[in-house]
Each structure stands twice: as structure tokens, then as C-alpha cells.
Short mmCIF file of C-alpha atoms in Angstrom, two decimals:
data_model
loop_
_atom_site.label_atom_id
_atom_site.label_comp_id
_atom_site.label_asym_id
_atom_site.label_seq_id
_atom_site.Cartn_x
_atom_site.Cartn_y
_atom_site.Cartn_z
CA ASP F 676 -0.01 -0.02 -0.11
CA ALA F 677 1.66 3.16 -1.21
CA GLY F 678 2.12 5.94 1.32
CA VAL F 679 2.14 9.50 0.26
CA THR F 680 4.47 10.64 -2.27
CA GLN F 681 6.19 13.72 -3.19
CA SER F 682 8.11 14.80 -6.34
CA PRO F 683 10.44 15.97 -7.05
CA THR F 684 12.99 15.63 -4.08
CA HIS F 685 14.93 18.38 -4.08
CA LEU F 686 14.80 21.26 -6.17
CA ILE F 687 17.20 24.24 -6.59
CA LYS F 688 15.79 27.49 -7.89
CA THR F 689 16.50 31.23 -8.11
CA ARG F 690 14.74 34.53 -7.00
CA GLY F 691 11.71 35.43 -9.05
CA GLN F 692 11.20 31.91 -10.78
CA GLN F 693 8.14 29.72 -10.18
CA VAL F 694 7.94 26.03 -9.13
CA THR F 695 5.07 23.38 -9.05
CA LEU F 696 5.44 20.63 -6.63
CA ARG F 697 3.38 17.63 -6.81
CA CYS F 698 1.81 15.03 -4.16
CA SER F 699 -0.12 11.84 -4.84
CA PRO F 700 -2.11 10.77 -1.33
CA LYS F 701 -2.14 7.63 0.33
CA SER F 702 -4.26 5.15 -1.14
CA GLY F 703 -7.94 5.87 0.09
CA HIS F 704 -7.39 9.35 1.41
CA ASP F 705 -9.23 12.15 -0.47
CA THR F 706 -8.09 15.53 1.13
CA VAL F 707 -4.62 16.91 0.60
CA SER F 708 -2.93 19.17 2.96
CA TRP F 709 0.42 21.58 2.17
CA TYR F 710 2.37 22.50 4.58
CA GLN F 711 6.00 24.48 4.69
CA GLN F 712 8.96 23.73 7.09
CA ALA F 713 11.80 26.55 7.37
CA LEU F 714 14.78 24.84 9.62
CA GLY F 715 14.07 24.56 13.11
CA GLN F 716 10.34 25.22 13.07
CA GLY F 717 7.22 23.08 13.12
CA PRO F 718 5.41 22.78 9.68
CA GLN F 719 3.18 25.99 8.87
CA PHE F 720 -0.22 25.11 7.24
CA ILE F 721 -0.45 26.67 3.49
CA PHE F 722 -3.86 24.98 2.46
CA GLN F 723 -5.87 22.16 2.15
CA TYR F 724 -7.81 20.43 -0.96
CA TYR F 725 -10.90 18.36 -0.88
CA GLU F 726 -13.29 17.61 -3.82
CA GLU F 727 -10.80 19.48 -6.01
CA GLU F 728 -11.68 22.88 -4.13
CA GLU F 729 -9.47 24.87 -1.57
CA ARG F 730 -11.43 24.30 1.94
CA GLN F 731 -8.73 25.88 4.08
CA ARG F 732 -5.87 28.43 3.67
CA GLY F 733 -3.49 29.36 5.90
CA ASN F 734 -1.65 33.06 6.60
CA PHE F 735 0.29 32.78 3.08
CA PRO F 736 0.43 34.98 0.34
CA ASP F 737 -1.31 34.64 -3.11
CA ARG F 738 2.02 33.51 -4.53
CA PHE F 739 1.02 30.13 -3.08
CA SER F 740 -1.44 28.56 -5.11
CA GLY F 741 -2.53 24.85 -5.44
CA HIS F 742 -4.85 22.33 -7.18
CA GLN F 743 -6.36 19.37 -6.93
CA PHE F 744 -7.28 16.65 -9.42
CA PRO F 745 -9.91 14.27 -9.95
CA ASN F 746 -7.85 11.17 -8.94
CA TYR F 747 -6.86 13.27 -5.79
CA SER F 748 -3.70 14.17 -6.23
CA SER F 749 -2.42 17.81 -5.71
CA GLU F 750 -0.01 20.36 -6.69
CA LEU F 751 1.52 23.14 -4.85
CA ASN F 752 2.82 26.16 -7.01
CA VAL F 753 4.89 29.14 -5.85
CA ASN F 754 5.14 32.04 -7.91
CA ALA F 755 7.89 35.02 -7.76
CA LEU F 756 10.26 33.01 -5.50
CA LEU F 757 12.00 34.83 -2.51
CA LEU F 758 15.06 33.59 -0.87
CA GLY F 759 12.71 33.01 2.43
CA ASP F 760 10.58 30.25 0.29
CA SER F 761 13.29 28.11 0.98
CA ALA F 762 11.91 25.21 3.20
CA LEU F 763 10.76 21.75 3.20
CA TYR F 764 7.40 21.50 1.76
CA LEU F 765 5.29 18.63 2.77
CA CYS F 766 2.33 17.28 1.72
CA ALA F 767 -0.32 15.53 4.00
CA SER F 768 -3.61 13.17 3.24
CA SER F 769 -6.36 11.97 5.03
CA THR F 770 -9.95 10.80 4.80
CA ALA F 771 -12.60 13.42 4.60
CA ALA F 772 -13.96 15.32 7.20
CA THR F 773 -17.87 15.35 7.65
CA MET F 774 -20.01 17.69 6.16
CA THR F 775 -20.49 19.82 9.22
CA GLY F 776 -16.74 20.54 8.95
CA THR F 777 -15.55 18.53 12.29
CA GLY F 778 -13.09 15.70 11.41
CA ASN F 779 -10.22 14.40 13.49
CA GLN F 780 -8.54 12.00 10.82
CA PRO F 781 -4.84 11.61 11.50
CA GLN F 782 -2.88 13.35 8.56
CA HIS F 783 0.12 11.33 7.21
CA PHE F 784 2.87 13.06 5.58
CA GLY F 785 5.09 12.51 2.51
CA ASP F 786 8.81 12.61 2.29
CA GLY F 787 8.69 16.38 1.35
CA THR F 788 10.24 18.31 -1.16
CA ARG F 789 13.33 20.23 -0.14
CA LEU F 790 13.25 23.85 -2.17
CA SER F 791 16.22 25.90 -1.91
CA ILE F 792 16.28 29.08 -3.48
CA LEU F 793 19.60 31.05 -4.48
CA GLN X 300 -4.03 33.33 16.58
CA LYS X 301 -3.61 29.63 17.44
CA GLU X 302 -0.43 28.74 19.26
CA VAL X 303 1.29 25.46 20.24
CA GLU X 304 4.11 25.72 22.69
CA GLN X 305 6.82 23.26 23.55
CA ASN X 306 10.12 23.27 25.29
CA SER X 307 12.62 23.28 22.07
CA GLY X 308 15.20 21.25 24.43
CA PRO X 309 17.50 19.19 24.02
CA LEU X 310 16.09 16.78 26.58
CA SER X 311 18.62 14.50 27.02
CA VAL X 312 17.71 11.08 28.91
CA PRO X 313 19.85 8.07 29.43
CA GLU X 314 18.72 4.89 27.95
CA GLY X 315 16.20 2.72 29.62
CA ALA X 316 14.77 5.94 31.67
CA ILE X 317 11.31 7.63 30.61
CA ALA X 318 11.24 10.48 28.35
CA SER X 319 8.91 13.17 29.31
CA LEU X 320 7.71 15.62 26.61
CA ASN X 321 4.96 18.37 27.20
CA CYS X 322 3.00 20.78 25.22
CA THR X 323 0.21 23.63 25.93
CA TYR X 324 -2.30 25.01 23.14
CA SER X 325 -4.20 28.06 23.16
CA ASP X 326 -7.15 27.50 21.09
CA ARG X 327 -10.09 25.81 23.72
CA VAL X 328 -11.93 24.47 20.67
CA SER X 329 -9.20 22.67 19.38
CA GLN X 330 -10.77 19.00 18.99
CA SER X 331 -7.72 16.43 18.65
CA PHE X 332 -4.24 15.97 19.53
CA PHE X 333 -1.32 14.24 17.72
CA TRP X 334 2.34 13.51 18.37
CA TYR X 335 4.88 13.11 15.45
CA ARG X 336 8.59 12.05 15.46
CA GLN X 337 10.69 13.42 13.03
CA TYR X 338 14.19 12.28 12.27
CA SER X 339 17.01 14.82 11.00
CA GLY X 340 16.19 15.45 7.62
CA LYS X 341 13.15 13.44 7.38
CA SER X 342 9.35 14.17 7.17
CA PRO X 343 7.19 13.69 10.33
CA GLU X 344 5.82 10.40 11.26
CA LEU X 345 2.94 10.07 13.16
CA ILE X 346 3.17 8.03 16.52
CA MET X 347 0.09 8.53 18.60
CA SER X 348 -3.30 10.48 18.40
CA ILE X 349 -5.74 11.18 21.17
CA TYR X 350 -9.16 12.97 21.27
CA SER X 351 -10.15 12.43 24.96
CA ASN X 352 -9.39 13.29 28.81
CA GLY X 353 -7.15 10.91 29.81
CA ASP X 354 -4.42 8.55 28.89
CA LYS X 355 -3.60 6.43 25.60
CA GLU X 356 -1.18 4.05 25.58
CA ASP X 357 0.48 2.18 22.29
CA GLY X 358 3.48 -0.10 23.39
CA ARG X 359 6.39 2.00 24.84
CA PHE X 360 4.36 5.51 24.35
CA THR X 361 1.77 7.20 26.30
CA ALA X 362 -0.08 10.14 25.43
CA GLN X 363 -2.09 12.31 28.06
CA LEU X 364 -4.53 14.79 27.51
CA ASN X 365 -6.20 17.42 30.01
CA LYS X 366 -8.45 19.60 27.76
CA ALA X 367 -9.14 21.89 31.21
CA SER X 368 -5.42 22.83 31.59
CA GLN X 369 -4.91 22.89 27.58
CA TYR X 370 -2.03 20.58 27.98
CA VAL X 371 -0.84 17.55 26.16
CA SER X 372 2.19 15.35 27.17
CA LEU X 373 4.02 12.19 25.64
CA LEU X 374 6.00 9.70 27.76
CA ILE X 375 8.37 7.42 26.17
CA ARG X 376 9.25 4.46 28.53
CA ASP X 377 12.35 2.36 27.90
CA SER X 378 13.99 5.19 25.89
CA GLN X 379 16.37 3.70 23.33
CA PRO X 380 18.79 5.79 21.25
CA SER X 381 16.77 4.90 18.28
CA ASP X 382 14.16 7.35 19.83
CA SER X 383 16.43 10.37 19.21
CA ALA X 384 14.72 12.70 17.10
CA THR X 385 12.44 15.97 17.39
CA TYR X 386 8.97 15.43 18.72
CA LEU X 387 6.18 17.32 17.17
CA CYS X 388 2.87 18.48 19.10
CA ALA X 389 0.24 19.26 16.67
CA VAL X 390 -3.62 20.41 17.31
CA MET X 391 -6.33 19.93 14.95
CA ASP X 392 -9.09 22.07 14.85
CA GLY X 393 -12.81 21.42 13.52
CA TYR X 394 -11.76 22.28 9.98
CA SER X 395 -8.87 19.35 10.02
CA THR X 396 -6.25 21.68 9.98
CA LEU X 397 -2.99 21.29 11.89
CA THR X 398 -1.21 23.83 14.19
CA PHE X 399 2.48 22.43 15.12
CA GLY X 400 4.43 23.18 18.07
CA LYS X 401 8.05 24.07 16.87
CA GLY X 402 9.16 20.66 18.46
CA THR X 403 11.20 19.16 21.29
CA MET X 404 14.77 17.51 20.88
CA LEU X 405 15.10 14.15 22.14
CA LEU X 406 18.54 12.72 22.68
CA VAL X 407 18.57 9.24 24.31
CA SER X 408 22.30 8.21 25.17
CA PRO X 409 23.52 4.74 25.45
#
């Protein structure tokens, strides 16, 4: 049973460029969340996708955008890269919360994409 | 602003001892609580989840939750050098988003 898979593993970009990171959720999961983890910090929530729509968003600028596909896989796009965007980008998948918005399903993380901005 | 506070450590314990990791959170409506283990250069790995007040045991791990005090803890019995890692406390709100602490580094010496 494949877990959460992310690609690429590592990426080096320069300031001002754009990047796309990809995630395939664990089998049976339909909700994908993205997190940014800077060195020495805990992961910070970027946004969450369910049924191909952004359901929740953290405190990140519009340069960060995403997409979810019908097969539940997801992409994270970052435009106009800044040095401060250098971090480990983590994708986590889970099963859907209930329609009332409550949910307590554990999230399982992929191995992450380490993004370095020069 | 939701906050999750952890002592950054490092917490040093000898092999075979009990390691006690603590976490406090600010959002009273938080519903679910998780502990993740993260080895250096790796991604977080879920080790425990707890949803109601009291203790939950899984092998050498025990999670404790006190919602009135907004406090979560993780006990690791018979600590092993392989337990050396950063332990992240995470709190989930009603919208299934996680807020993490900065993590506590645990060092278990042989």
C-alpha cells in the first residue's frame, strides 16, 4: 500500500522563478494538505484541498496556489520565489472530514520536497 | 492566533529511562491532538493520536490529554537511542487543519 508520495525530492531555483510541487495521497485518502517547514521550526499550514477545491488556507500570500485533480493528487505552485521560500514542503493526506466541518482524521506525511532558493 | 508551545530542548535522558515531553495549546475549541516524530532531514511520522481527556497507551508510548488545562504530554518508556529525534506536538481544529509546535529535541544516550 503506497503511502503519500511527493516529487521532486529536491529542487534548486533562483529568486523570481516559479515552481510546481506534486503530491499523490495515500490510497483511500481524498484530502490533501500542504505545509511549509523552515529549518528549526514546526510545519506551517499553507492550504487544504478536498473535492478539487481549496477548503482552508493558512497565512500565506497569493503567490502560493494549488490544485487538486479528480484522482485526489495535488500540486503546489509558488510564483515569484523569494529567498525566504527556502524550506521543506510537506504534503499530508487524510480522509475527508464530515459535511459539518468537524474532522479528526490523522494526517500522514510524504517525504517532502526540499526547495532551495539561490 | 492559534499557538502550540513546546520546550525546544534538547531533552537528554539515558537509555532505559522515561522521557517526558510536554505541550500546551491556546485554542480551547481544539478537538484532536497528535504527536509526530521527525528524524533529522526526514518528514514527520505519526506516532500517537488522542481525542479525549486521560491517557492513551501504545507500546512504549503514552499520550496524556487535559483539555481543562490545555495540556498534552507524551511519555516514552524504556527510551532507546533510536528514539532520538524531534517530537512535534500538533493540534487539529474543527476544519482538519494542524497547528504544530516547534518541536522538542530528544537525545537518548547509550
